[in-house]
């Protein structure tokens, strides 16, 4: 059985230390989440996998890490001050707030408990634009001169550094600039666990191309981004593309296609691939007075590049990887909960168990674990409980391999290596484990 509700994954995430409610000891803070030890590893592995695919394995992409706080004029030029808003309505009766485009009926669906025990059914105010950017102030004086915004997307830090990176990297379009970092949006209706939150992380790449090549690169990135999820183990049947209708395009976009994932709550956006044309570079050139274009000194060619942008959410990707990996299996009258995470994403790669707590087995197991750790492989050590229980504990967090140290280890130098998905065991020399696991993680 795959996951049939997000709650199954929420429960596992809480129980095993992937994700906790933020400020839990104070009763939590709406739609804010903290990543626990396993969640921090999983999230880091997702980001590493993205960076590896988008930056390290490519010749044409540079990395960047720009500030969350930028000059307020950045957000005026980008259009976010004027147009980055959602339509908001208030219920005139109970004052609940909704995104107008989320509502299905004409009256307020807020559920009121006893003594009413019914939907509110109040009428709504006219929709008004609610800007999603969080405001703050730089320095101790509050006023319009110190006004600043928490970035709602990482992309603008890339556009403002376009010239810097192109010059220092001696780049010529087509080339890309990639960045991973936190973004903030004062969402009207956050929810569904880590799917929509007010503080989240993005993995974005702006790919600058000659204007007449945009369609080729748009098609290329559309394909490449879908494949990234498949290569990391997502079932292709749970992925699809959805092209935006012209009336739902963001203010900067000429074309957009969403990579959607089939969550238990329906098909939802996982990542967007957009053609932003020359919108951002032109707007920043106008507003800053700087020339933001590519110039070829030899051919005297000069143009403002167009931009293709694959923009993914780290937290959303984590949720989809968890949901897709989740399975409950009936085994010998027992339920095995297993996360079939891709080994590269799994928070723990190898768990090492001594079969019994005597005859030098715990010491030997720790030696083997140390040798794996020394290779940078994330490991766990577990000596308590029946071996079957120990396997289950690791299955539930997605550990691809378990190693058991037994009587033969001391005599023959071999251990059992058990595979999470097939549950098959093989006997391998302990001394070869670091190479073997490194090799399997690479493949
Ligand atoms: N620079 C383009 C941009 O930001 P977007 O479609 O608004 O485009 C890109 O965001 C991705 O960021 C989304 O596909 C989603 O994965 C993630 N994302 C956006 N808002 C989010 C939120 N409130 N919570 C979690 N992830 C979010």
Short mmCIF file of N, CA and C and ligand atoms in Angstrom, two decimals, residues 80 84 152-156 159 183-185 187 190 194-204 206 229 244 250 252 256 258-259 269-272 274 276 309-317, ligand 1:
data_model
loop_
_atom_site.label_atom_id
_atom_site.label_comp_id
_atom_site.label_asym_id
_atom_site.label_seq_id
_atom_site.Cartn_x
_atom_site.Cartn_y
_atom_site.Cartn_z
N UNK A 80 7.30 42.95 -8.03
CA UNK A 80 6.72 42.30 -6.85
C UNK A 80 5.96 43.27 -5.95
N UNK A 84 2.78 41.26 -6.89
CA UNK A 84 2.94 39.94 -6.27
C UNK A 84 1.91 39.79 -5.15
N UNK A 152 10.85 37.08 -1.82
CA UNK A 152 9.82 36.07 -2.07
C UNK A 152 10.27 35.04 -3.10
N UNK A 153 11.41 35.28 -3.73
CA UNK A 153 12.01 34.29 -4.64
C UNK A 153 13.51 34.56 -4.67
N UNK A 154 14.30 33.53 -4.91
CA UNK A 154 15.76 33.73 -4.94
C UNK A 154 16.19 34.34 -6.28
N UNK A 155 15.29 34.26 -7.26
CA UNK A 155 15.64 34.62 -8.64
C UNK A 155 16.21 36.04 -8.78
N UNK A 156 15.64 37.01 -8.03
CA UNK A 156 16.05 38.41 -8.27
C UNK A 156 17.52 38.64 -7.91
N UNK A 159 19.34 37.88 -11.01
CA UNK A 159 19.29 38.91 -12.06
C UNK A 159 20.19 40.10 -11.72
N UNK A 183 13.22 31.52 0.94
CA UNK A 183 12.32 32.57 0.45
C UNK A 183 11.15 32.66 1.42
N UNK A 184 10.47 33.79 1.37
CA UNK A 184 9.40 34.04 2.34
C UNK A 184 8.18 34.62 1.62
N UNK A 185 7.02 34.07 1.92
CA UNK A 185 5.78 34.61 1.36
C UNK A 185 4.71 34.55 2.43
N UNK A 187 1.76 33.76 2.81
CA UNK A 187 0.66 33.04 2.16
C UNK A 187 -0.63 33.21 2.94
N UNK A 190 -1.60 28.91 3.94
CA UNK A 190 -0.55 27.88 3.95
C UNK A 190 -1.18 26.56 4.38
N UNK A 194 4.37 20.48 4.86
CA UNK A 194 5.42 21.36 4.32
C UNK A 194 5.18 21.73 2.86
N UNK A 195 3.95 21.47 2.36
CA UNK A 195 3.68 21.77 0.95
C UNK A 195 3.64 23.28 0.71
N UNK A 196 2.88 24.00 1.52
CA UNK A 196 2.83 25.46 1.37
C UNK A 196 3.05 26.10 2.73
N UNK A 197 4.18 26.78 2.87
CA UNK A 197 4.54 27.41 4.13
C UNK A 197 4.92 28.86 3.85
N UNK A 198 5.12 29.62 4.92
CA UNK A 198 5.47 31.03 4.71
C UNK A 198 6.98 31.22 4.60
N UNK A 199 7.71 30.30 5.18
CA UNK A 199 9.17 30.29 5.05
C UNK A 199 9.52 28.97 4.39
N UNK A 200 10.22 29.04 3.27
CA UNK A 200 10.54 27.80 2.56
C UNK A 200 11.84 28.00 1.79
N UNK A 201 12.32 26.91 1.21
CA UNK A 201 13.57 27.00 0.49
C UNK A 201 13.35 26.71 -0.99
N UNK A 202 14.07 27.44 -1.83
CA UNK A 202 13.94 27.24 -3.27
C UNK A 202 15.27 26.81 -3.89
N UNK A 203 15.18 26.11 -5.01
CA UNK A 203 16.35 25.76 -5.81
C UNK A 203 16.03 26.32 -7.20
N UNK A 204 16.68 27.43 -7.55
CA UNK A 204 16.32 28.10 -8.80
C UNK A 204 17.54 28.27 -9.69
N UNK A 206 18.55 30.44 -13.30
CA UNK A 206 18.18 31.32 -14.41
C UNK A 206 19.16 31.01 -15.54
N UNK A 229 13.57 14.16 -11.27
CA UNK A 229 12.76 13.49 -10.24
C UNK A 229 12.71 11.98 -10.51
N UNK A 244 0.62 26.34 -18.26
CA UNK A 244 -0.26 27.39 -17.74
C UNK A 244 -1.09 28.00 -18.87
N UNK A 250 2.42 34.15 -14.48
CA UNK A 250 2.91 35.19 -13.58
C UNK A 250 3.23 36.44 -14.39
N UNK A 252 5.72 38.06 -14.99
CA UNK A 252 6.96 38.11 -15.76
C UNK A 252 7.03 37.07 -16.86
N UNK A 256 4.84 29.08 -19.12
CA UNK A 256 5.22 28.33 -17.91
C UNK A 256 4.59 26.94 -17.97
N UNK A 258 4.23 23.61 -15.27
CA UNK A 258 4.50 23.09 -13.93
C UNK A 258 4.77 21.59 -14.01
N UNK A 259 5.80 21.16 -13.27
CA UNK A 259 5.95 19.72 -13.02
C UNK A 259 4.99 19.47 -11.86
N UNK A 269 1.49 21.41 -7.87
CA UNK A 269 2.74 21.91 -8.45
C UNK A 269 3.94 21.55 -7.57
N UNK A 270 4.94 20.97 -8.22
CA UNK A 270 6.19 20.63 -7.53
C UNK A 270 7.27 21.61 -7.95
N UNK A 271 7.27 21.97 -9.20
CA UNK A 271 8.29 22.86 -9.75
C UNK A 271 7.71 23.59 -10.96
N UNK A 272 8.18 24.79 -11.20
CA UNK A 272 7.75 25.52 -12.39
C UNK A 272 8.93 25.71 -13.33
N UNK A 274 9.74 28.20 -16.39
CA UNK A 274 9.12 29.38 -17.02
C UNK A 274 10.07 30.03 -18.02
N UNK A 276 10.98 33.59 -18.82
CA UNK A 276 10.78 34.94 -18.27
C UNK A 276 11.15 36.00 -19.28
N UNK A 309 13.75 29.59 -16.72
CA UNK A 309 13.93 29.40 -15.28
C UNK A 309 13.26 28.12 -14.76
N UNK A 310 14.04 27.11 -14.40
CA UNK A 310 13.46 26.01 -13.63
C UNK A 310 13.52 26.40 -12.14
N UNK A 311 12.36 26.45 -11.49
CA UNK A 311 12.29 26.90 -10.08
C UNK A 311 11.60 25.84 -9.25
N UNK A 312 12.36 25.22 -8.33
CA UNK A 312 11.81 24.13 -7.53
C UNK A 312 11.78 24.51 -6.07
N UNK A 313 10.91 23.84 -5.30
CA UNK A 313 10.85 24.06 -3.86
C UNK A 313 11.51 22.88 -3.15
N UNK A 314 12.43 23.17 -2.24
CA UNK A 314 13.12 22.08 -1.53
C UNK A 314 12.13 21.31 -0.66
N UNK A 315 11.32 22.06 0.12
CA UNK A 315 10.41 21.43 1.07
C UNK A 315 9.35 20.59 0.34
N UNK A 316 8.87 21.15 -0.78
CA UNK A 316 7.88 20.44 -1.57
C UNK A 316 8.47 19.17 -2.16
N UNK A 317 9.73 19.27 -2.59
CA UNK A 317 10.40 18.09 -3.15
C UNK A 317 10.55 17.04 -2.03
N1 LIG B 1 11.20 32.37 -9.30
C1 LIG B 1 9.98 31.76 -9.71
C2 LIG B 1 9.16 31.30 -8.61
O1 LIG B 1 9.44 31.60 -7.46
P1 LIG B 1 7.04 29.89 -8.03
O2 LIG B 1 6.25 28.94 -8.90
O3 LIG B 1 6.29 30.94 -7.31
O4 LIG B 1 8.13 30.52 -9.01
C3 LIG B 1 8.78 28.05 -7.41
O5 LIG B 1 7.90 29.07 -6.98
C4 LIG B 1 8.65 26.83 -6.51
O6 LIG B 1 8.87 27.21 -5.16
C5 LIG B 1 7.26 26.19 -6.52
O7 LIG B 1 7.09 25.31 -7.60
C6 LIG B 1 7.25 25.47 -5.18
O8 LIG B 1 7.94 24.23 -5.28
C7 LIG B 1 8.08 26.40 -4.31
N2 LIG B 1 7.18 27.25 -3.50
C8 LIG B 1 6.58 28.40 -3.86
N3 LIG B 1 5.83 28.88 -2.86
C9 LIG B 1 5.96 28.02 -1.82
C10 LIG B 1 5.44 27.96 -0.50
N4 LIG B 1 4.65 28.92 0.00
N5 LIG B 1 5.78 26.91 0.29
C11 LIG B 1 6.61 25.94 -0.17
N6 LIG B 1 7.14 25.95 -1.41
C12 LIG B 1 6.82 26.97 -2.24
#
